[in-house]
JSON list of C-alpha atoms in Angstrom, two decimals:
[
{"chain": "A", "resi": 1, "resn": "UNK", "atom": "CA", "xyz": [8.98, -3.50, 13.42]},
{"chain": "A", "resi": 2, "resn": "UNK", "atom": "CA", "xyz": [10.59, -0.90, 11.24]},
{"chain": "A", "resi": 3, "resn": "UNK", "atom": "CA", "xyz": [10.37, 2.82, 11.98]},
{"chain": "A", "resi": 4, "resn": "UNK", "atom": "CA", "xyz": [11.39, 5.90, 10.01]},
{"chain": "A", "resi": 5, "resn": "UNK", "atom": "CA", "xyz": [12.10, 9.22, 11.70]},
{"chain": "A", "resi": 6, "resn": "UNK", "atom": "CA", "xyz": [12.34, 12.64, 10.09]},
{"chain": "A", "resi": 7, "resn": "UNK", "atom": "CA", "xyz": [13.23, 15.16, 12.76]},
{"chain": "A", "resi": 8, "resn": "UNK", "atom": "CA", "xyz": [12.92, 18.32, 10.65]},
{"chain": "A", "resi": 9, "resn": "UNK", "atom": "CA", "xyz": [9.24, 19.24, 10.20]},
{"chain": "A", "resi": 10, "resn": "UNK", "atom": "CA", "xyz": [10.05, 22.31, 8.11]},
{"chain": "A", "resi": 11, "resn": "UNK", "atom": "CA", "xyz": [13.04, 23.71, 6.31]},
{"chain": "A", "resi": 12, "resn": "UNK", "atom": "CA", "xyz": [13.71, 26.57, 3.93]},
{"chain": "A", "resi": 13, "resn": "UNK", "atom": "CA", "xyz": [16.50, 27.28, 1.50]},
{"chain": "A", "resi": 14, "resn": "UNK", "atom": "CA", "xyz": [17.37, 30.08, -0.88]},
{"chain": "A", "resi": 15, "resn": "UNK", "atom": "CA", "xyz": [17.08, 29.38, -4.56]},
{"chain": "A", "resi": 16, "resn": "UNK", "atom": "CA", "xyz": [20.34, 27.97, -6.00]},
{"chain": "A", "resi": 17, "resn": "UNK", "atom": "CA", "xyz": [21.60, 26.97, -2.54]},
{"chain": "A", "resi": 18, "resn": "UNK", "atom": "CA", "xyz": [22.09, 23.46, -1.16]},
{"chain": "A", "resi": 19, "resn": "UNK", "atom": "CA", "xyz": [19.94, 21.86, 1.53]},
{"chain": "A", "resi": 20, "resn": "UNK", "atom": "CA", "xyz": [20.13, 18.54, 3.36]},
{"chain": "A", "resi": 21, "resn": "UNK", "atom": "CA", "xyz": [17.12, 16.70, 4.74]},
{"chain": "A", "resi": 22, "resn": "UNK", "atom": "CA", "xyz": [17.68, 14.14, 7.49]},
{"chain": "A", "resi": 23, "resn": "UNK", "atom": "CA", "xyz": [16.21, 10.69, 7.98]},
{"chain": "A", "resi": 24, "resn": "UNK", "atom": "CA", "xyz": [16.98, 7.89, 10.39]},
{"chain": "A", "resi": 25, "resn": "UNK", "atom": "CA", "xyz": [15.43, 4.44, 10.47]},
{"chain": "A", "resi": 26, "resn": "UNK", "atom": "CA", "xyz": [15.37, 1.39, 12.63]},
{"chain": "A", "resi": 27, "resn": "UNK", "atom": "CA", "xyz": [15.30, -2.18, 11.37]},
{"chain": "A", "resi": 28, "resn": "UNK", "atom": "CA", "xyz": [16.75, -5.59, 12.03]},
{"chain": "A", "resi": 29, "resn": "UNK", "atom": "CA", "xyz": [16.54, -6.46, 8.33]},
{"chain": "A", "resi": 30, "resn": "UNK", "atom": "CA", "xyz": [19.67, -6.77, 6.23]},
{"chain": "A", "resi": 31, "resn": "UNK", "atom": "CA", "xyz": [18.11, -6.46, 2.79]},
{"chain": "A", "resi": 32, "resn": "UNK", "atom": "CA", "xyz": [16.01, -3.40, 2.21]},
{"chain": "A", "resi": 33, "resn": "UNK", "atom": "CA", "xyz": [15.55, -0.28, 0.16]},
{"chain": "A", "resi": 34, "resn": "UNK", "atom": "CA", "xyz": [15.38, 3.35, 1.18]},
{"chain": "A", "resi": 35, "resn": "UNK", "atom": "CA", "xyz": [13.62, 6.08, -0.73]},
{"chain": "A", "resi": 36, "resn": "UNK", "atom": "CA", "xyz": [12.95, 9.76, -0.83]},
{"chain": "A", "resi": 37, "resn": "UNK", "atom": "CA", "xyz": [9.58, 10.79, -2.20]},
{"chain": "A", "resi": 38, "resn": "UNK", "atom": "CA", "xyz": [8.41, 14.27, -3.08]},
{"chain": "A", "resi": 39, "resn": "UNK", "atom": "CA", "xyz": [4.82, 15.37, -2.61]},
{"chain": "A", "resi": 40, "resn": "UNK", "atom": "CA", "xyz": [4.19, 18.77, -4.22]},
{"chain": "A", "resi": 41, "resn": "UNK", "atom": "CA", "xyz": [1.19, 20.87, -3.19]},
{"chain": "A", "resi": 42, "resn": "UNK", "atom": "CA", "xyz": [-0.91, 18.95, -5.77]},
{"chain": "A", "resi": 43, "resn": "UNK", "atom": "CA", "xyz": [-0.20, 15.96, -3.48]},
{"chain": "A", "resi": 44, "resn": "UNK", "atom": "CA", "xyz": [0.79, 13.24, -5.98]},
{"chain": "A", "resi": 45, "resn": "UNK", "atom": "CA", "xyz": [3.81, 11.37, -4.65]},
{"chain": "A", "resi": 46, "resn": "UNK", "atom": "CA", "xyz": [6.84, 11.29, -6.94]},
{"chain": "A", "resi": 47, "resn": "UNK", "atom": "CA", "xyz": [9.93, 9.13, -6.45]},
{"chain": "A", "resi": 48, "resn": "UNK", "atom": "CA", "xyz": [13.06, 11.25, -6.07]},
{"chain": "A", "resi": 49, "resn": "UNK", "atom": "CA", "xyz": [15.75, 8.67, -5.40]},
{"chain": "A", "resi": 50, "resn": "UNK", "atom": "CA", "xyz": [16.23, 5.06, -4.29]},
{"chain": "A", "resi": 51, "resn": "UNK", "atom": "CA", "xyz": [19.07, 3.36, -2.42]},
{"chain": "A", "resi": 52, "resn": "UNK", "atom": "CA", "xyz": [19.61, -0.39, -2.15]},
{"chain": "A", "resi": 53, "resn": "UNK", "atom": "CA", "xyz": [20.99, -1.32, 1.27]},
{"chain": "A", "resi": 54, "resn": "UNK", "atom": "CA", "xyz": [23.52, -3.76, -0.20]},
{"chain": "A", "resi": 55, "resn": "UNK", "atom": "CA", "xyz": [25.14, -0.99, -2.26]},
{"chain": "A", "resi": 56, "resn": "UNK", "atom": "CA", "xyz": [27.85, 1.02, -0.54]},
{"chain": "A", "resi": 57, "resn": "UNK", "atom": "CA", "xyz": [27.85, 3.70, -3.21]},
{"chain": "A", "resi": 58, "resn": "UNK", "atom": "CA", "xyz": [25.48, 6.56, -2.53]},
{"chain": "A", "resi": 59, "resn": "UNK", "atom": "CA", "xyz": [22.74, 7.06, -5.10]},
{"chain": "A", "resi": 60, "resn": "UNK", "atom": "CA", "xyz": [22.59, 10.23, -7.17]},
{"chain": "A", "resi": 61, "resn": "UNK", "atom": "CA", "xyz": [19.95, 11.59, -9.54]},
{"chain": "A", "resi": 62, "resn": "UNK", "atom": "CA", "xyz": [20.94, 14.87, -11.14]},
{"chain": "A", "resi": 63, "resn": "UNK", "atom": "CA", "xyz": [20.72, 17.51, -8.37]},
{"chain": "A", "resi": 64, "resn": "UNK", "atom": "CA", "xyz": [19.65, 14.96, -5.76]},
{"chain": "A", "resi": 65, "resn": "UNK", "atom": "CA", "xyz": [22.06, 12.76, -3.84]},
{"chain": "A", "resi": 66, "resn": "UNK", "atom": "CA", "xyz": [21.94, 10.74, -0.66]},
{"chain": "A", "resi": 67, "resn": "UNK", "atom": "CA", "xyz": [24.32, 10.07, 2.19]},
{"chain": "A", "resi": 68, "resn": "UNK", "atom": "CA", "xyz": [23.61, 6.49, 3.23]},
{"chain": "A", "resi": 69, "resn": "UNK", "atom": "CA", "xyz": [25.23, 5.40, 6.48]},
{"chain": "A", "resi": 70, "resn": "UNK", "atom": "CA", "xyz": [24.10, 1.81, 7.02]},
{"chain": "A", "resi": 71, "resn": "UNK", "atom": "CA", "xyz": [25.72, 1.27, 10.40]},
{"chain": "A", "resi": 72, "resn": "UNK", "atom": "CA", "xyz": [24.28, 4.49, 11.74]},
{"chain": "A", "resi": 73, "resn": "UNK", "atom": "CA", "xyz": [20.92, 3.80, 10.01]},
{"chain": "A", "resi": 74, "resn": "UNK", "atom": "CA", "xyz": [20.98, 7.25, 8.53]},
{"chain": "A", "resi": 75, "resn": "UNK", "atom": "CA", "xyz": [19.76, 8.29, 5.08]},
{"chain": "A", "resi": 76, "resn": "UNK", "atom": "CA", "xyz": [19.93, 12.00, 4.27]},
{"chain": "A", "resi": 77, "resn": "UNK", "atom": "CA", "xyz": [18.94, 13.74, 1.04]},
{"chain": "A", "resi": 78, "resn": "UNK", "atom": "CA", "xyz": [20.99, 16.56, -0.41]},
{"chain": "A", "resi": 79, "resn": "UNK", "atom": "CA", "xyz": [19.41, 18.89, -2.93]},
{"chain": "A", "resi": 80, "resn": "UNK", "atom": "CA", "xyz": [21.91, 21.01, -4.83]},
{"chain": "A", "resi": 81, "resn": "UNK", "atom": "CA", "xyz": [21.11, 24.17, -6.78]},
{"chain": "A", "resi": 82, "resn": "UNK", "atom": "CA", "xyz": [17.63, 24.33, -5.23]},
{"chain": "A", "resi": 83, "resn": "UNK", "atom": "CA", "xyz": [14.84, 25.42, -7.53]},
{"chain": "A", "resi": 84, "resn": "UNK", "atom": "CA", "xyz": [11.44, 26.90, -6.77]},
{"chain": "A", "resi": 85, "resn": "UNK", "atom": "CA", "xyz": [9.89, 23.70, -8.11]},
{"chain": "A", "resi": 86, "resn": "UNK", "atom": "CA", "xyz": [11.57, 21.75, -5.33]},
{"chain": "A", "resi": 87, "resn": "UNK", "atom": "CA", "xyz": [9.10, 23.26, -2.86]},
{"chain": "A", "resi": 88, "resn": "UNK", "atom": "CA", "xyz": [7.19, 20.27, -1.50]},
{"chain": "A", "resi": 89, "resn": "UNK", "atom": "CA", "xyz": [6.82, 17.77, 1.31]},
{"chain": "A", "resi": 90, "resn": "UNK", "atom": "CA", "xyz": [9.63, 15.22, 1.29]},
{"chain": "A", "resi": 91, "resn": "UNK", "atom": "CA", "xyz": [9.10, 11.78, 2.75]},
{"chain": "A", "resi": 92, "resn": "UNK", "atom": "CA", "xyz": [11.76, 9.26, 3.62]},
{"chain": "A", "resi": 93, "resn": "UNK", "atom": "CA", "xyz": [10.59, 5.67, 3.24]},
{"chain": "A", "resi": 94, "resn": "UNK", "atom": "CA", "xyz": [11.78, 2.15, 4.07]},
{"chain": "A", "resi": 95, "resn": "UNK", "atom": "CA", "xyz": [10.93, -1.06, 2.26]},
{"chain": "A", "resi": 96, "resn": "UNK", "atom": "CA", "xyz": [11.87, -4.66, 3.07]},
{"chain": "A", "resi": 97, "resn": "UNK", "atom": "CA", "xyz": [13.34, -6.38, 0.03]},
{"chain": "A", "resi": 98, "resn": "UNK", "atom": "CA", "xyz": [10.91, -9.26, 0.27]},
{"chain": "A", "resi": 99, "resn": "UNK", "atom": "CA", "xyz": [7.27, -10.11, 0.92]},
{"chain": "A", "resi": 100, "resn": "UNK", "atom": "CA", "xyz": [4.78, -7.33, 0.46]},
{"chain": "A", "resi": 101, "resn": "UNK", "atom": "CA", "xyz": [7.22, -4.60, -0.60]},
{"chain": "A", "resi": 102, "resn": "UNK", "atom": "CA", "xyz": [5.16, -2.02, 1.25]},
{"chain": "A", "resi": 103, "resn": "UNK", "atom": "CA", "xyz": [6.51, 1.37, 2.22]},
{"chain": "A", "resi": 104, "resn": "UNK", "atom": "CA", "xyz": [6.97, 2.64, 5.74]},
{"chain": "A", "resi": 105, "resn": "UNK", "atom": "CA", "xyz": [7.09, 6.40, 5.60]},
{"chain": "A", "resi": 106, "resn": "UNK", "atom": "CA", "xyz": [8.41, 9.04, 7.94]},
{"chain": "A", "resi": 107, "resn": "UNK", "atom": "CA", "xyz": [6.34, 12.04, 8.93]},
{"chain": "A", "resi": 108, "resn": "UNK", "atom": "CA", "xyz": [7.87, 14.25, 6.27]},
{"chain": "A", "resi": 109, "resn": "UNK", "atom": "CA", "xyz": [9.81, 17.49, 5.97]},
{"chain": "A", "resi": 110, "resn": "UNK", "atom": "CA", "xyz": [8.15, 20.51, 4.40]},
{"chain": "A", "resi": 111, "resn": "UNK", "atom": "CA", "xyz": [10.74, 22.25, 2.22]},
{"chain": "A", "resi": 112, "resn": "UNK", "atom": "CA", "xyz": [10.24, 25.76, 0.97]},
{"chain": "A", "resi": 113, "resn": "UNK", "atom": "CA", "xyz": [12.58, 27.21, -1.63]},
{"chain": "A", "resi": 114, "resn": "UNK", "atom": "CA", "xyz": [12.77, 30.99, -1.39]},
{"chain": "A", "resi": 115, "resn": "UNK", "atom": "CA", "xyz": [13.26, 33.24, -4.39]},
{"chain": "B", "resi": 1, "resn": "UNK", "atom": "CA", "xyz": [-3.13, 5.60, -19.91]},
{"chain": "B", "resi": 2, "resn": "UNK", "atom": "CA", "xyz": [0.12, 6.56, -18.32]},
{"chain": "B", "resi": 3, "resn": "UNK", "atom": "CA", "xyz": [-0.56, 6.57, -14.59]},
{"chain": "B", "resi": 4, "resn": "UNK", "atom": "CA", "xyz": [-2.62, 5.48, -11.64]},
{"chain": "B", "resi": 5, "resn": "UNK", "atom": "CA", "xyz": [-6.05, 7.10, -11.46]},
{"chain": "B", "resi": 6, "resn": "UNK", "atom": "CA", "xyz": [-8.39, 7.43, -8.51]},
{"chain": "B", "resi": 7, "resn": "UNK", "atom": "CA", "xyz": [-12.03, 8.39, -8.32]},
{"chain": "B", "resi": 8, "resn": "UNK", "atom": "CA", "xyz": [-13.46, 10.51, -6.84]},
{"chain": "B", "resi": 9, "resn": "UNK", "atom": "CA", "xyz": [-10.78, 13.05, -6.06]},
{"chain": "B", "resi": 10, "resn": "UNK", "atom": "CA", "xyz": [-12.81, 14.53, -3.23]},
{"chain": "B", "resi": 11, "resn": "UNK", "atom": "CA", "xyz": [-15.64, 13.11, -1.14]},
{"chain": "B", "resi": 12, "resn": "UNK", "atom": "CA", "xyz": [-17.58, 14.83, 1.58]},
{"chain": "B", "resi": 13, "resn": "UNK", "atom": "CA", "xyz": [-19.94, 12.67, 3.59]},
{"chain": "B", "resi": 14, "resn": "UNK", "atom": "CA", "xyz": [-21.85, 12.70, 6.82]},
{"chain": "B", "resi": 15, "resn": "UNK", "atom": "CA", "xyz": [-20.88, 10.53, 9.74]},
{"chain": "B", "resi": 16, "resn": "UNK", "atom": "CA", "xyz": [-22.46, 7.13, 9.50]},
{"chain": "B", "resi": 17, "resn": "UNK", "atom": "CA", "xyz": [-22.67, 7.02, 5.71]},
{"chain": "B", "resi": 18, "resn": "UNK", "atom": "CA", "xyz": [-20.88, 4.48, 3.54]},
{"chain": "B", "resi": 19, "resn": "UNK", "atom": "CA", "xyz": [-18.35, 5.55, 0.92]},
{"chain": "B", "resi": 20, "resn": "UNK", "atom": "CA", "xyz": [-16.52, 3.72, -1.85]},
{"chain": "B", "resi": 21, "resn": "UNK", "atom": "CA", "xyz": [-13.36, 4.74, -3.65]},
{"chain": "B", "resi": 22, "resn": "UNK", "atom": "CA", "xyz": [-11.96, 3.37, -6.86]},
{"chain": "B", "resi": 23, "resn": "UNK", "atom": "CA", "xyz": [-8.39, 2.93, -8.04]},
{"chain": "B", "resi": 24, "resn": "UNK", "atom": "CA", "xyz": [-7.27, 2.05, -11.55]},
{"chain": "B", "resi": 25, "resn": "UNK", "atom": "CA", "xyz": [-3.62, 0.97, -11.53]},
{"chain": "B", "resi": 26, "resn": "UNK", "atom": "CA", "xyz": [-1.17, 1.06, -14.41]},
{"chain": "B", "resi": 27, "resn": "UNK", "atom": "CA", "xyz": [-2.43, -1.65, -16.71]},
{"chain": "B", "resi": 28, "resn": "UNK", "atom": "CA", "xyz": [0.49, -4.09, -16.55]},
{"chain": "B", "resi": 29, "resn": "UNK", "atom": "CA", "xyz": [0.98, -3.77, -12.79]},
{"chain": "B", "resi": 30, "resn": "UNK", "atom": "CA", "xyz": [-0.14, -6.79, -10.78]},
{"chain": "B", "resi": 31, "resn": "UNK", "atom": "CA", "xyz": [0.59, -5.33, -7.32]},
{"chain": "B", "resi": 32, "resn": "UNK", "atom": "CA", "xyz": [-1.76, -2.76, -5.80]},
{"chain": "B", "resi": 33, "resn": "UNK", "atom": "CA", "xyz": [-1.52, -0.92, -2.50]},
{"chain": "B", "resi": 34, "resn": "UNK", "atom": "CA", "xyz": [-3.78, 1.34, -0.47]},
{"chain": "B", "resi": 35, "resn": "UNK", "atom": "CA", "xyz": [-2.35, 3.88, 1.96]},
{"chain": "B", "resi": 36, "resn": "UNK", "atom": "CA", "xyz": [-3.98, 6.45, 4.20]},
{"chain": "B", "resi": 37, "resn": "UNK", "atom": "CA", "xyz": [-2.47, 9.86, 4.86]},
{"chain": "B", "resi": 38, "resn": "UNK", "atom": "CA", "xyz": [-3.76, 12.12, 7.61]},
{"chain": "B", "resi": 39, "resn": "UNK", "atom": "CA", "xyz": [-2.85, 15.78, 7.88]},
{"chain": "B", "resi": 40, "resn": "UNK", "atom": "CA", "xyz": [0.78, 16.30, 8.81]},
{"chain": "B", "resi": 41, "resn": "UNK", "atom": "CA", "xyz": [1.66, 12.62, 8.58]},
{"chain": "B", "resi": 42, "resn": "UNK", "atom": "CA", "xyz": [3.26, 10.33, 6.06]},
{"chain": "B", "resi": 43, "resn": "UNK", "atom": "CA", "xyz": [1.16, 7.72, 4.26]},
{"chain": "B", "resi": 44, "resn": "UNK", "atom": "CA", "xyz": [0.40, 4.58, 6.26]},
{"chain": "B", "resi": 45, "resn": "UNK", "atom": "CA", "xyz": [-0.06, 1.18, 4.66]},
{"chain": "B", "resi": 46, "resn": "UNK", "atom": "CA", "xyz": [-3.59, -0.21, 4.68]},
{"chain": "B", "resi": 47, "resn": "UNK", "atom": "CA", "xyz": [-3.67, -3.23, 2.38]},
{"chain": "B", "resi": 48, "resn": "UNK", "atom": "CA", "xyz": [-1.96, -5.01, -0.51]},
{"chain": "B", "resi": 49, "resn": "UNK", "atom": "CA", "xyz": [-3.21, -7.03, -3.47]},
{"chain": "B", "resi": 50, "resn": "UNK", "atom": "CA", "xyz": [-1.24, -9.26, -5.78]},
{"chain": "B", "resi": 51, "resn": "UNK", "atom": "CA", "xyz": [-3.47, -9.76, -8.77]},
{"chain": "B", "resi": 52, "resn": "UNK", "atom": "CA", "xyz": [-6.93, -10.39, -7.26]},
{"chain": "B", "resi": 53, "resn": "UNK", "atom": "CA", "xyz": [-5.67, -11.81, -3.95]},
{"chain": "B", "resi": 54, "resn": "UNK", "atom": "CA", "xyz": [-5.60, -9.58, -0.88]},
{"chain": "B", "resi": 55, "resn": "UNK", "atom": "CA", "xyz": [-2.40, -10.77, 0.78]},
{"chain": "B", "resi": 56, "resn": "UNK", "atom": "CA", "xyz": [-1.91, -8.34, 3.63]},
{"chain": "B", "resi": 57, "resn": "UNK", "atom": "CA", "xyz": [-4.09, -6.04, 5.73]},
{"chain": "B", "resi": 58, "resn": "UNK", "atom": "CA", "xyz": [-2.86, -3.54, 8.29]},
{"chain": "B", "resi": 59, "resn": "UNK", "atom": "CA", "xyz": [-4.26, -3.38, 11.81]},
{"chain": "B", "resi": 60, "resn": "UNK", "atom": "CA", "xyz": [-5.41, 0.10, 10.75]},
{"chain": "B", "resi": 61, "resn": "UNK", "atom": "CA", "xyz": [-7.99, -1.57, 8.52]},
{"chain": "B", "resi": 62, "resn": "UNK", "atom": "CA", "xyz": [-10.87, -2.01, 10.94]},
{"chain": "B", "resi": 63, "resn": "UNK", "atom": "CA", "xyz": [-13.92, -4.17, 10.28]},
{"chain": "B", "resi": 64, "resn": "UNK", "atom": "CA", "xyz": [-15.62, -1.14, 8.72]},
{"chain": "B", "resi": 65, "resn": "UNK", "atom": "CA", "xyz": [-13.10, -1.15, 5.88]},
{"chain": "B", "resi": 66, "resn": "UNK", "atom": "CA", "xyz": [-13.17, -3.59, 3.00]},
{"chain": "B", "resi": 67, "resn": "UNK", "atom": "CA", "xyz": [-11.14, -3.67, -0.17]},
{"chain": "B", "resi": 68, "resn": "UNK", "atom": "CA", "xyz": [-11.52, -5.72, -3.31]},
{"chain": "B", "resi": 69, "resn": "UNK", "atom": "CA", "xyz": [-9.73, -6.19, -6.59]},
{"chain": "B", "resi": 70, "resn": "UNK", "atom": "CA", "xyz": [-11.97, -8.28, -8.80]},
{"chain": "B", "resi": 71, "resn": "UNK", "atom": "CA", "xyz": [-10.22, -9.81, -11.80]},
{"chain": "B", "resi": 72, "resn": "UNK", "atom": "CA", "xyz": [-6.93, -8.27, -10.71]},
{"chain": "B", "resi": 73, "resn": "UNK", "atom": "CA", "xyz": [-7.58, -4.96, -12.41]},
{"chain": "B", "resi": 74, "resn": "UNK", "atom": "CA", "xyz": [-9.16, -1.97, -10.63]},
{"chain": "B", "resi": 75, "resn": "UNK", "atom": "CA", "xyz": [-9.64, -1.94, -6.87]},
{"chain": "B", "resi": 76, "resn": "UNK", "atom": "CA", "xyz": [-12.28, -0.52, -4.58]},
{"chain": "B", "resi": 77, "resn": "UNK", "atom": "CA", "xyz": [-11.99, 0.55, -0.97]},
{"chain": "B", "resi": 78, "resn": "UNK", "atom": "CA", "xyz": [-15.23, 0.81, 0.98]},
{"chain": "B", "resi": 79, "resn": "UNK", "atom": "CA", "xyz": [-15.69, 2.39, 4.36]},
{"chain": "B", "resi": 80, "resn": "UNK", "atom": "CA", "xyz": [-18.92, 1.61, 6.17]},
{"chain": "B", "resi": 81, "resn": "UNK", "atom": "CA", "xyz": [-20.45, 3.78, 8.89]},
{"chain": "B", "resi": 82, "resn": "UNK", "atom": "CA", "xyz": [-17.87, 6.50, 8.44]},
{"chain": "B", "resi": 83, "resn": "UNK", "atom": "CA", "xyz": [-16.46, 8.29, 11.46]},
{"chain": "B", "resi": 84, "resn": "UNK", "atom": "CA", "xyz": [-14.79, 11.69, 11.68]},
{"chain": "B", "resi": 85, "resn": "UNK", "atom": "CA", "xyz": [-11.50, 9.93, 12.31]},
{"chain": "B", "resi": 86, "resn": "UNK", "atom": "CA", "xyz": [-11.72, 8.45, 8.82]},
{"chain": "B", "resi": 87, "resn": "UNK", "atom": "CA", "xyz": [-11.11, 11.89, 7.31]},
{"chain": "B", "resi": 88, "resn": "UNK", "atom": "CA", "xyz": [-7.87, 11.55, 5.37]},
{"chain": "B", "resi": 89, "resn": "UNK", "atom": "CA", "xyz": [-6.32, 11.26, 1.95]},
{"chain": "B", "resi": 90, "resn": "UNK", "atom": "CA", "xyz": [-6.58, 7.72, 0.61]},
{"chain": "B", "resi": 91, "resn": "UNK", "atom": "CA", "xyz": [-3.75, 6.91, -1.77]},
{"chain": "B", "resi": 92, "resn": "UNK", "atom": "CA", "xyz": [-3.52, 4.03, -4.21]},
{"chain": "B", "resi": 93, "resn": "UNK", "atom": "CA", "xyz": [-0.25, 2.81, -5.69]},
{"chain": "B", "resi": 94, "resn": "UNK", "atom": "CA", "xyz": [0.73, 0.05, -8.08]},
{"chain": "B", "resi": 95, "resn": "UNK", "atom": "CA", "xyz": [3.88, -1.77, -9.05]},
{"chain": "B", "resi": 96, "resn": "UNK", "atom": "CA", "xyz": [5.09, -4.80, -10.95]},
{"chain": "B", "resi": 97, "resn": "UNK", "atom": "CA", "xyz": [7.78, -7.41, -10.40]},
{"chain": "B", "resi": 98, "resn": "UNK", "atom": "CA", "xyz": [8.38, -7.46, -14.13]},
{"chain": "B", "resi": 99, "resn": "UNK", "atom": "CA", "xyz": [7.95, -3.86, -15.24]},
{"chain": "B", "resi": 100, "resn": "UNK", "atom": "CA", "xyz": [10.30, -1.63, -13.25]},
{"chain": "B", "resi": 101, "resn": "UNK", "atom": "CA", "xyz": [10.59, -3.83, -10.19]},
{"chain": "B", "resi": 102, "resn": "UNK", "atom": "CA", "xyz": [8.59, -4.19, -6.97]},
{"chain": "B", "resi": 103, "resn": "UNK", "atom": "CA", "xyz": [10.52, -1.43, -5.26]},
{"chain": "B", "resi": 104, "resn": "UNK", "atom": "CA", "xyz": [8.96, 1.42, -7.17]},
{"chain": "B", "resi": 105, "resn": "UNK", "atom": "CA", "xyz": [5.33, 2.09, -6.56]},
{"chain": "B", "resi": 106, "resn": "UNK", "atom": "CA", "xyz": [3.50, 4.62, -8.72]},
{"chain": "B", "resi": 107, "resn": "UNK", "atom": "CA", "xyz": [1.00, 6.67, -6.79]},
{"chain": "B", "resi": 108, "resn": "UNK", "atom": "CA", "xyz": [-2.35, 8.03, -7.84]},
{"chain": "B", "resi": 109, "resn": "UNK", "atom": "CA", "xyz": [-3.52, 11.54, -6.96]},
{"chain": "B", "resi": 110, "resn": "UNK", "atom": "CA", "xyz": [-5.51, 10.30, -3.98]},
{"chain": "B", "resi": 111, "resn": "UNK", "atom": "CA", "xyz": [-9.09, 10.64, -2.77]},
{"chain": "B", "resi": 112, "resn": "UNK", "atom": "CA", "xyz": [-9.58, 13.20, -0.05]},
{"chain": "B", "resi": 113, "resn": "UNK", "atom": "CA", "xyz": [-12.35, 12.14, 2.33]},
{"chain": "B", "resi": 114, "resn": "UNK", "atom": "CA", "xyz": [-14.00, 14.58, 4.70]},
{"chain": "B", "resi": 115, "resn": "UNK", "atom": "CA", "xyz": [-16.45, 13.19, 7.22]},
{"chain": "B", "resi": 116, "resn": "UNK", "atom": "CA", "xyz": [-18.72, 15.82, 8.77]}
]
């Protein structure tokens, strides 16, 4: 069975600064995807970034980038130039690249961006 | 229509009552998922439909839970004889192999259930 662990329940960062959220996972699968989702206080989940396990290059989306370490089963999210709108719960998620394509989520990190 | 919709957004019920939630996925999406999110936790998978067929159910889905997706369009999730432990946010998501890929699920706003 796959598991996803987020060891930082809460974090805060000053506006315009950089913050890194941690995620580790456990799987015996070789083909899978990893994701970071954002859940603002309105609670609708929004995809932030996706990483395919077969790609060595780390994914980037504007101010968001990941550090994917496959051997270490680590998948951290870096948010640069933090904005007040980044305040939200952030969930790391795992998905097998076959079958149901269901997500397995971590417990989340609550990020607060301070003005 | 540009997203996944869920109805109702909030439901308060008394223990022992039955409740039903509805999810309308993005129209061209053939894959539909239900997740449950309790306070302070990440969403947990409940069940998955491909078109009208329910192909996977989690162990979390006890006999009191039933889900349907008639005609492969909207889906309903019913909870019978609700218990206080059923209080949670119930999230629906949809995706498509053809439109965007199966790896990206689009989530609805959720139905928050409170069982008194």
